[in-house]
CSV table of C-alpha atoms in Angstrom, one decimal:
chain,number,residue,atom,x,y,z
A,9,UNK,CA,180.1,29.7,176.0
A,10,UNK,CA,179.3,31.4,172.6
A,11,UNK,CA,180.5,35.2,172.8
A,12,UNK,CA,177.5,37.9,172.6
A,13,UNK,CA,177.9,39.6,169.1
A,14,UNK,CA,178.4,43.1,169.4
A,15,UNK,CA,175.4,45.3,168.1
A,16,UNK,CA,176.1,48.9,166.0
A,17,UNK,CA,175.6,51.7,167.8
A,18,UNK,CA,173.2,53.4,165.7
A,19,UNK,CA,174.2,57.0,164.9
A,20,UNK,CA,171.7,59.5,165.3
A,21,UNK,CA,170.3,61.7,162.6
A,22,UNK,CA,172.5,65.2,163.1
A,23,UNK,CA,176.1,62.9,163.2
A,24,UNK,CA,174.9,61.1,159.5
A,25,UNK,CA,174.1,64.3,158.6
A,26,UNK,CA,177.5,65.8,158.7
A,27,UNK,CA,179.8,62.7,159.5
A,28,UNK,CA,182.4,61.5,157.3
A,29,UNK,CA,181.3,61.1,153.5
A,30,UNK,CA,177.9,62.8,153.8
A,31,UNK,CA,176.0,65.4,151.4
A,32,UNK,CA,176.9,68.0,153.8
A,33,UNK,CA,180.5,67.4,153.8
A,34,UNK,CA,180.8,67.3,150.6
A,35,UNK,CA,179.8,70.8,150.0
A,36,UNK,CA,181.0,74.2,148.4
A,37,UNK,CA,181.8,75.3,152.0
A,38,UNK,CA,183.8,78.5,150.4
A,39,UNK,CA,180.3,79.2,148.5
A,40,UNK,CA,178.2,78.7,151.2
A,41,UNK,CA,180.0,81.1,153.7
A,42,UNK,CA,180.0,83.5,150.7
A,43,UNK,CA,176.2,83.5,150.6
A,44,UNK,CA,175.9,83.4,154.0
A,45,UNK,CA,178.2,87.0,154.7
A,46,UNK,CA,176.0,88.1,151.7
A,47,UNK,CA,172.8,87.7,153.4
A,48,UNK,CA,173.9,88.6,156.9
A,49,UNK,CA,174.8,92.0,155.5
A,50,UNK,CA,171.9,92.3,153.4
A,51,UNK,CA,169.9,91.8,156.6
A,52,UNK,CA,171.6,94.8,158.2
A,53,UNK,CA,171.1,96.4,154.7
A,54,UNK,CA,167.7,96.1,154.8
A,55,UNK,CA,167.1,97.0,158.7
A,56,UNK,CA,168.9,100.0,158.0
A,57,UNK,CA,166.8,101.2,155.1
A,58,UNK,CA,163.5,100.2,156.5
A,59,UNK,CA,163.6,101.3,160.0
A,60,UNK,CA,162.3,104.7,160.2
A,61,UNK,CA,159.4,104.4,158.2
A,62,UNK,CA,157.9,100.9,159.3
A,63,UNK,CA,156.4,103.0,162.1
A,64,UNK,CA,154.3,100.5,163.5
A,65,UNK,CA,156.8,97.8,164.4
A,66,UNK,CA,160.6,98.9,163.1
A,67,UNK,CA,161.5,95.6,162.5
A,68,UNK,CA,159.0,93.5,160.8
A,69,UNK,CA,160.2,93.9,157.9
A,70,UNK,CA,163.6,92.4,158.5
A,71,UNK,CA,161.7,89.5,160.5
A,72,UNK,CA,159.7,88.8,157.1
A,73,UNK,CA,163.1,89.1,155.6
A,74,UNK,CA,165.1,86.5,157.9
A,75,UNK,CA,162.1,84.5,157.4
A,76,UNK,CA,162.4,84.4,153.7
A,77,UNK,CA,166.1,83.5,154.1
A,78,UNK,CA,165.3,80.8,156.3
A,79,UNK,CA,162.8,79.3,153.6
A,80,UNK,CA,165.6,79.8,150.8
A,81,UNK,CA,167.8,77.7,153.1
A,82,UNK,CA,165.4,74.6,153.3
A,83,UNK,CA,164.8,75.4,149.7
A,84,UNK,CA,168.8,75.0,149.1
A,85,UNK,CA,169.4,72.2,151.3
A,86,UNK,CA,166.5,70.1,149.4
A,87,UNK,CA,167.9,71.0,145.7
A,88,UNK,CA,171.2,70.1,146.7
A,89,UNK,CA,170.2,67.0,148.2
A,90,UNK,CA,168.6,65.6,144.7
A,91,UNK,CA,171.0,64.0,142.4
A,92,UNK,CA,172.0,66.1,139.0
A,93,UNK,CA,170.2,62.9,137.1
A,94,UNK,CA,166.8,63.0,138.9
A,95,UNK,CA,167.2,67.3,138.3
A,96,UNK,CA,167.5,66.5,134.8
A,97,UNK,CA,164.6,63.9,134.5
A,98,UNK,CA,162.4,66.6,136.4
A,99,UNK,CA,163.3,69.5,134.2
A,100,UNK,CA,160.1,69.3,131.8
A,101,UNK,CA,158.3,69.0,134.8
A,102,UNK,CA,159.7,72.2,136.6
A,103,UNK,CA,159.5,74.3,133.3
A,104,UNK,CA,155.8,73.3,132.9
A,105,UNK,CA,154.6,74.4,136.5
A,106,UNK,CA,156.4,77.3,135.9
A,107,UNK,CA,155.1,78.3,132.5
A,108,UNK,CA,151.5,77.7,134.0
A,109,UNK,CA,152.3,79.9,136.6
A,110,UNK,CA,153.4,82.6,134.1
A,111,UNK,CA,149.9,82.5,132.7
A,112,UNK,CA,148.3,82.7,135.9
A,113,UNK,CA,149.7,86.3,135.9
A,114,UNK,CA,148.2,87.4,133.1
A,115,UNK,CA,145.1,86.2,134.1
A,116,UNK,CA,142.6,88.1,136.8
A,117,UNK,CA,144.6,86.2,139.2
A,118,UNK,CA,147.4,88.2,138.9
A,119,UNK,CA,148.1,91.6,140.9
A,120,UNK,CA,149.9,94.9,140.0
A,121,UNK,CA,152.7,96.0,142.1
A,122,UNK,CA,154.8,98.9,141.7
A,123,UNK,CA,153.3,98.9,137.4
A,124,UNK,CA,154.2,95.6,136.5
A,125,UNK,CA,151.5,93.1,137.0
A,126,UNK,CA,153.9,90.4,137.9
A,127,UNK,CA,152.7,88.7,141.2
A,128,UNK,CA,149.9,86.3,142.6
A,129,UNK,CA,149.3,87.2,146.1
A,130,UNK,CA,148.9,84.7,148.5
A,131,UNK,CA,147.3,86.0,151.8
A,132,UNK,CA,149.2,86.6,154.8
A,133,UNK,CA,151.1,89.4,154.0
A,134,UNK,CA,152.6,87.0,151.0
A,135,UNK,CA,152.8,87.0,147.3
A,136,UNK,CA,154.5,85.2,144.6
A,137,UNK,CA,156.2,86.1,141.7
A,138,UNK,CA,156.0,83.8,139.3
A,139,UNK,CA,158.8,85.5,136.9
A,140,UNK,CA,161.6,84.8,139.3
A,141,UNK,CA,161.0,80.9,139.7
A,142,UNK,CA,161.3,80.9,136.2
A,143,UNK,CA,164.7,81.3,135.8
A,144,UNK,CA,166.0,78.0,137.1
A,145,UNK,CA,163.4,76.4,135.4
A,146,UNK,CA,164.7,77.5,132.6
A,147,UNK,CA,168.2,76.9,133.4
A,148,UNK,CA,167.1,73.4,133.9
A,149,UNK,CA,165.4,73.0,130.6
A,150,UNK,CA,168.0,74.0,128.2
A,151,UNK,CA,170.8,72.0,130.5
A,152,UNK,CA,168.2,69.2,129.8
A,153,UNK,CA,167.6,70.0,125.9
A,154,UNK,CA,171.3,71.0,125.3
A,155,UNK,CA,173.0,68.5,127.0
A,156,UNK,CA,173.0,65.7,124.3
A,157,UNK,CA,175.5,66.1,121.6
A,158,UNK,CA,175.0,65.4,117.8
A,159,UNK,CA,176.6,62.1,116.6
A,160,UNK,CA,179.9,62.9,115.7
A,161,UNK,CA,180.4,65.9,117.5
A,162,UNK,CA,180.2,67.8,120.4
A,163,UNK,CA,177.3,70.5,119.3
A,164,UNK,CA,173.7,69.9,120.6
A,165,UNK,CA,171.1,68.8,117.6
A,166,UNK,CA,169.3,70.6,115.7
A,167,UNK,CA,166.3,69.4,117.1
A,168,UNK,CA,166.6,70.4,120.5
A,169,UNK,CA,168.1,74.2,119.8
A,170,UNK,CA,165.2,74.8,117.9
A,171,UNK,CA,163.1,73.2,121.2
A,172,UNK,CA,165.3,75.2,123.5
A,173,UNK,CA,164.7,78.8,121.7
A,174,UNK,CA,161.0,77.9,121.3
A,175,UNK,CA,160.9,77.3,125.4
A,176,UNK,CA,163.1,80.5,125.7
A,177,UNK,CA,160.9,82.6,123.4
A,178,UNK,CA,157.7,81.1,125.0
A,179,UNK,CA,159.4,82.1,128.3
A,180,UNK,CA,160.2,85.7,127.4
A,181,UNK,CA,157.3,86.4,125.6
A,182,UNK,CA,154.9,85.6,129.0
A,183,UNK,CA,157.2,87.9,130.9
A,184,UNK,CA,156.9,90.6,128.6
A,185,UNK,CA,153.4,90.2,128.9
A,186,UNK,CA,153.4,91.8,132.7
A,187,UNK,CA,155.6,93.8,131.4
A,188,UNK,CA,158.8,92.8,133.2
A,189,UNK,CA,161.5,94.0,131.3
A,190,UNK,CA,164.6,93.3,133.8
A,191,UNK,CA,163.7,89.4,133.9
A,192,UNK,CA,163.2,89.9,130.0
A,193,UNK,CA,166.9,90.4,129.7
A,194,UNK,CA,167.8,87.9,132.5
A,195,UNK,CA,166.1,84.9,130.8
A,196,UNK,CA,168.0,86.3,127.6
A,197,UNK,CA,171.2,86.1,128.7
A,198,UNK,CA,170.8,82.6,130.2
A,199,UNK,CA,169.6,81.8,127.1
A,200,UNK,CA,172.5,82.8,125.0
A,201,UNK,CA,175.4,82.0,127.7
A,202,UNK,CA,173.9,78.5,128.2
A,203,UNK,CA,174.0,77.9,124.2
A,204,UNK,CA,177.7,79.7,124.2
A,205,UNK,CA,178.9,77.1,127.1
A,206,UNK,CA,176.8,74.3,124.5
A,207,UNK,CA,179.5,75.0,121.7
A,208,UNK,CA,176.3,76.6,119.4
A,209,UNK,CA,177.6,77.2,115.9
A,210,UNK,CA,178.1,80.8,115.4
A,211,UNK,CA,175.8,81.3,112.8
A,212,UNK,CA,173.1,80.3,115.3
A,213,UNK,CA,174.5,82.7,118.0
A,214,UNK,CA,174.0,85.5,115.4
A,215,UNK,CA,170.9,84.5,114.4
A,216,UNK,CA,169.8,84.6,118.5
A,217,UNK,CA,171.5,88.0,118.2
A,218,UNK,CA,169.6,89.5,115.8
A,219,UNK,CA,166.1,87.9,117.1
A,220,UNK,CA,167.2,89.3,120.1
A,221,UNK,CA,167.2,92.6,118.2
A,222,UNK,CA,164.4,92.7,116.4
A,223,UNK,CA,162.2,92.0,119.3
A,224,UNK,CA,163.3,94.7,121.0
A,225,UNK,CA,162.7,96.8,118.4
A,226,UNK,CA,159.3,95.1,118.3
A,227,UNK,CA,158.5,95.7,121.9
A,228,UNK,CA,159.7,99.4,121.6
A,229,UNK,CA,157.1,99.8,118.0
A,230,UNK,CA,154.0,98.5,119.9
A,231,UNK,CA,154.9,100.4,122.9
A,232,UNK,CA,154.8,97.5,125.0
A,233,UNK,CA,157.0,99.2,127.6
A,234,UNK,CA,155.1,101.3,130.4
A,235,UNK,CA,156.0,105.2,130.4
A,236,UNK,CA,157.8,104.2,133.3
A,237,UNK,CA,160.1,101.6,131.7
A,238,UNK,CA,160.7,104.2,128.8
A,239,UNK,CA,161.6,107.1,131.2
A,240,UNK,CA,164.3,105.2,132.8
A,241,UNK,CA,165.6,104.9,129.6
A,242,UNK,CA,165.5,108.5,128.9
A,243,UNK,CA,167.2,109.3,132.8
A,244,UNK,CA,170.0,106.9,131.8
A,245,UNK,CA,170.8,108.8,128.9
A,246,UNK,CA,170.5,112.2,130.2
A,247,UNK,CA,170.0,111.9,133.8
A,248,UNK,CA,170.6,115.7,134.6
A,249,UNK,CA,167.7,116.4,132.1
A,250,UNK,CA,165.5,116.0,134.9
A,251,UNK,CA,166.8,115.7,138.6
A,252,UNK,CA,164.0,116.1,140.4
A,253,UNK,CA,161.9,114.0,137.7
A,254,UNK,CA,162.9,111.1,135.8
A,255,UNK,CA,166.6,111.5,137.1
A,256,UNK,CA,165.6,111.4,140.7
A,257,UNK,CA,166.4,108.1,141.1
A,258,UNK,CA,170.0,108.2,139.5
A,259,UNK,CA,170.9,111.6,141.1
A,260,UNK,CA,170.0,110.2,144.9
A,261,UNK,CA,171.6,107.1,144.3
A,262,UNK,CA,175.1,108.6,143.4
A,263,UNK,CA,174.4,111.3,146.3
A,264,UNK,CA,173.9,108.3,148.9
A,265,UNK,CA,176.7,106.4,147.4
A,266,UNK,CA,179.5,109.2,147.2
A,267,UNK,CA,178.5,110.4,150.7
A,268,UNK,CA,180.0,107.5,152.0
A,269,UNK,CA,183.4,108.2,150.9
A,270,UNK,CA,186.1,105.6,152.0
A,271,UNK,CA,184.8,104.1,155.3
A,272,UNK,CA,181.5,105.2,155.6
A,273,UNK,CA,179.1,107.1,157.7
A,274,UNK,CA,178.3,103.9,160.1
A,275,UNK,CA,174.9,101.7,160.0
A,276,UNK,CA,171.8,103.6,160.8
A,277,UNK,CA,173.6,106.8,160.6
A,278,UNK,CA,173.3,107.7,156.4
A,279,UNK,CA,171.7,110.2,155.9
A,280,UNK,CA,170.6,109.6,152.5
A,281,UNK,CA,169.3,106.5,153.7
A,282,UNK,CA,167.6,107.5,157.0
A,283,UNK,CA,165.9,110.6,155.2
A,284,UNK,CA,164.1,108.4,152.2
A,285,UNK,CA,165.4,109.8,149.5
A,286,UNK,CA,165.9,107.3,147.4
A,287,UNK,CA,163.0,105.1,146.5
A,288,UNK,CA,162.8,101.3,146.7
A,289,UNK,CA,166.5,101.4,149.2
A,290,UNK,CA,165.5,98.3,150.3
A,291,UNK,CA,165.2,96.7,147.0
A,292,UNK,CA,166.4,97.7,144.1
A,293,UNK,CA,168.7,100.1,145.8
A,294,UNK,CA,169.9,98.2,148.1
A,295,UNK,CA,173.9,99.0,147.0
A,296,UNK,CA,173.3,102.6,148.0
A,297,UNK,CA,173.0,101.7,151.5
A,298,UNK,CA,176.3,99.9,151.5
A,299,UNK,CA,177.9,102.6,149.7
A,300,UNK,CA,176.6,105.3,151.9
A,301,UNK,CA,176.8,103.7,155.7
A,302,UNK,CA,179.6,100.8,155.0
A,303,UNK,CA,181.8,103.2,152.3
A,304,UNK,CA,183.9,102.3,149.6
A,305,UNK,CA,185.5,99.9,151.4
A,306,UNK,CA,182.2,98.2,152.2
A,307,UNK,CA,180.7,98.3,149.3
A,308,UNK,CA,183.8,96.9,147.5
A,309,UNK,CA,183.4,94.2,149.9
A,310,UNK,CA,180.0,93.7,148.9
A,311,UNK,CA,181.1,93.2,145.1
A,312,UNK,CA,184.2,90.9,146.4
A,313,UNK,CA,181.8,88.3,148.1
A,314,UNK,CA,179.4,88.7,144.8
A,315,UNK,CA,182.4,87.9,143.0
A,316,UNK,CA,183.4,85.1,145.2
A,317,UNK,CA,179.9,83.2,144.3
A,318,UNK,CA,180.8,84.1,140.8
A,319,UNK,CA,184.2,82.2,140.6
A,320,UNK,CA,183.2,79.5,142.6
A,321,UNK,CA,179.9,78.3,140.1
A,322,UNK,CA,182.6,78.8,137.8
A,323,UNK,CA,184.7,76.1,139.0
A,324,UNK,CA,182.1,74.0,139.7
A,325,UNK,CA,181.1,74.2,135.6
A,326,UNK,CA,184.5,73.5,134.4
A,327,UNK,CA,185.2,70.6,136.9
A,328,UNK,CA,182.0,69.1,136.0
A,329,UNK,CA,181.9,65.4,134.1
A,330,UNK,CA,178.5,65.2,132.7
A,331,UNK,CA,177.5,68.3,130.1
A,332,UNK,CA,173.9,68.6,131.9
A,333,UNK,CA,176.1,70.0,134.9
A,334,UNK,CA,177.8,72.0,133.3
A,335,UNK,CA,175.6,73.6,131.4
A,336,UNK,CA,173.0,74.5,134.5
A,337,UNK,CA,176.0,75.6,136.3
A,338,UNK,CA,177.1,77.7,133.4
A,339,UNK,CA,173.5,79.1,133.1
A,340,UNK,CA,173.6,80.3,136.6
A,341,UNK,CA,176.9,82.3,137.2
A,342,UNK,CA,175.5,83.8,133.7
A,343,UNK,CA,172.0,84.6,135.8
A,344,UNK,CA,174.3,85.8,138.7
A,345,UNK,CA,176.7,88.0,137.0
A,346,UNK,CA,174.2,90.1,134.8
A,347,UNK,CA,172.0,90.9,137.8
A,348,UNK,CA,174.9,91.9,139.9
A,349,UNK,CA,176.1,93.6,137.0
A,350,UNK,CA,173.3,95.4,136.2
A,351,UNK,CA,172.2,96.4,139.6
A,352,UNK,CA,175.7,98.1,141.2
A,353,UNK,CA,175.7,99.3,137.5
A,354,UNK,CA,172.2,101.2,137.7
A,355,UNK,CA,173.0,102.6,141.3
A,356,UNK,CA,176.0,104.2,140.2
A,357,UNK,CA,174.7,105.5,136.8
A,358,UNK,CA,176.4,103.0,134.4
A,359,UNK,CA,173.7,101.0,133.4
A,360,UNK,CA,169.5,102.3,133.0
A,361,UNK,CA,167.6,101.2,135.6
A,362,UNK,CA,165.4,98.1,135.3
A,363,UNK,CA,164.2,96.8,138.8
A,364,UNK,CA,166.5,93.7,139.7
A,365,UNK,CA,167.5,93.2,143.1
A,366,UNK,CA,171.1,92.5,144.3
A,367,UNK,CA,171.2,88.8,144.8
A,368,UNK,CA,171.6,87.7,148.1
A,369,UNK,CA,171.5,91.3,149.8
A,370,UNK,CA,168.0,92.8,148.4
A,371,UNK,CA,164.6,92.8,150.4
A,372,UNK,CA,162.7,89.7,148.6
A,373,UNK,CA,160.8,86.8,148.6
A,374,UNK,CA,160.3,85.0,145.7
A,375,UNK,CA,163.7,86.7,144.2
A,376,UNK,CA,165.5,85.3,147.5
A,377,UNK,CA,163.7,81.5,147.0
A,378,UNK,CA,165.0,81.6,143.7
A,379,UNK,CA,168.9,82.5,144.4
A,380,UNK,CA,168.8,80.0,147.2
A,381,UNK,CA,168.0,77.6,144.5
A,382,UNK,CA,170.1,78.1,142.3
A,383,UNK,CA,172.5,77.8,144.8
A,384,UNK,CA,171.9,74.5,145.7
A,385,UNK,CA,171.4,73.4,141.9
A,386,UNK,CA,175.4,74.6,141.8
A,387,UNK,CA,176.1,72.8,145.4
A,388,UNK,CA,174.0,69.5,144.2
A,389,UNK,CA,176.4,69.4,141.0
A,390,UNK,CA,179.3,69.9,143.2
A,391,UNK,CA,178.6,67.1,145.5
A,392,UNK,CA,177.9,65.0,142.7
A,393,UNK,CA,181.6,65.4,141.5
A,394,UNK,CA,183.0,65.2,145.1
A,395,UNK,CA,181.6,61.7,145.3
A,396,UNK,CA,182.6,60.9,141.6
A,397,UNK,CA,186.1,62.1,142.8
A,398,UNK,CA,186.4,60.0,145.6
């Protein structure tokens, strides 16, 4: 009698999902958690702040909110999921339908919000900003363009600097267009950390320097910049000028944020914060609240997790085997670090103010797609090592 041959047991979906050797496992799990007590704490952040004056339903603006995280999750899991290879054969690709959309904006298609004519609005309640998606577009590109070395050497060609400053510039310029200065200076120092990280010459760093330079100067002679733009300026200088004018924004900001003291006055019980007084809390803002319900100590956690995201796309760069993955993960902690930077800085008078969200913990939508996607560009490079490792 011949034996029956044993058949598989075929494992279901969820158990290859996360068994043994699979994508999942082979994640940043410390970066992961990171973002994840980032955004749990932005949600309370942004309950908190918009509670009393969404009159007609308190919460629907932190449903809209969860709901946005939940697309940035999908929109992470499915970036990590695609190989750093087939990232890098789609990155003209990426760059192009974001460029396109850039000049949607400028077109009659485009909407003002809040003085900068930066979004497309999508019915629903929804709108796009194009701006935002832009930046791992072109965190893609110059990883693409830079990534191959000169013969001999371990510089990038000629060729493709000059092709990665033109898509740069190009990029820039369409931004500037709305205008969106804060993204301006975002897609800028991408730029020049991703050719830093590409071992540029620097003779070529200084020339990207002084372009940098002169265009500001440029934008400054035409008056490019809305009165707006150039009165923050003028309140970052001399914020005390003007309290209750240009400075208003500054002055509430440090009020909120020292009112707090060590541990705080305790969610939904700031003042500050309760009583509106400073714009855009939910947003831009958005540190205040920490500062002013969670104290010192909360806020410094805040900054801790932050830094925690920081370090590990770090690590993921320098561990990386291919120069592609490095050089997107390089061009992300850069993205990552000037916007945390120059958000806590501008809520606690340091830096001017310029209208970028805290990553992770600000009210957004498009912002919040594109964090979660750069995200999983850093967790796709790092389970492309893990299995290169093992």
């Amino acid at each position: 009698m011949i034996p029956a041959t044993a058949v598989p047991r075929r494992r279901s979906l969820a158990s290859r999902a996360v068994g043994e050797g699979s994508a999942v496992r082979r994640m940043d799990g410390v970066l992961l958690m990171a973002v994840g007590a980032l955004c749990v704490l932005g949600t309370l952040l942004v309950w908190s702040s918009t509670r009393t004056w969404m009159s007609v339903e308190p919460t629907g603006l932190v449903k809209k909110h969860v709901l946005n995280l939940g697309i940035g999750a999908v929109l992470l899991s499915a970036v990590a999921m695609v190989e750093p290879h087939r990232l890098r054969a789609y990155a003209p690709v990426v760059y192009l339908i974001a460029m396109l959309a850039l000049i949607l904006v400028v077109t009659p298609v485009g909407t003002t919000v809040n003085g900068s004519h930066s979004w497309i609005m999508l019915g629903g309640g929804f709108a796009m900003q194009p701006s935002e998606l832009a930046k791992p577009a072109l965190v893609l590109l110059l990883g693409m363009l830079l990534a191959e070395p000169a013969e001999g050497t371990d510089r990038p060609r000629t060729l493709d600097l000059l092709l990665a400053l033109a898509a740069s510039g190009l990029t820039m310029a369409l931004v500037m267009l709305q205008p969106d200065l804060g993204t301006t200076m975002v897609l800028s120092v991408i730029t020049g950390g991703v050719l830093i990280f590409a071992g540029v010459r620097k003779r070529w760093i200084g020339v990207v320097a002084g372009a940098a330079v002169l265009g500001a100067g440029l934008v400054w002679s035409f008056g490019l910049l809305q009165p707006y733009q150039v009165a923050r300026f003028t309140a970052f200088l001399n914020p005390a000028s003007d309290p209750r004018g240009v400075g208003y924004n500054s002055t509430q900001a440090l009020i909120a944020i020292g009112s707090g003291e060590v541990f705080g006055k305790g969610l939904f019980h700031g003042g500050q914060t309760t009583g509106r007084f400073v714009p855009e809390q939910h947003t831009d803002f958005i540190f205040t609240v920490a500062g002013e319900e969670f104290g010192f100590l909360g806020a410094l956690t805040v900054i801790a997790l932050l830094g925690v995201v920081l370090l590990r796309g770090l690590r993921i760069a320098r561990y990386c085997e291919d120069r592609f993955s490095a050089l997107v993960a390089a061009g992300i902690v850069c993205w990552f670090a000037f916007q945390m930077f120059i958000n806590v800085g501008m809520t606690i008078g340091i830096m001017p103010i310029t209208g970028l969200p805290l990553p992770f913990v600000s009210y957004g939508g498009t912002a919040t797609f594109a964090n979660m996607i750069g995200i999983g560009l850093l967790q796709a490079i790092h389970i492309k090592e893990r299995s290169f490792a093992g």
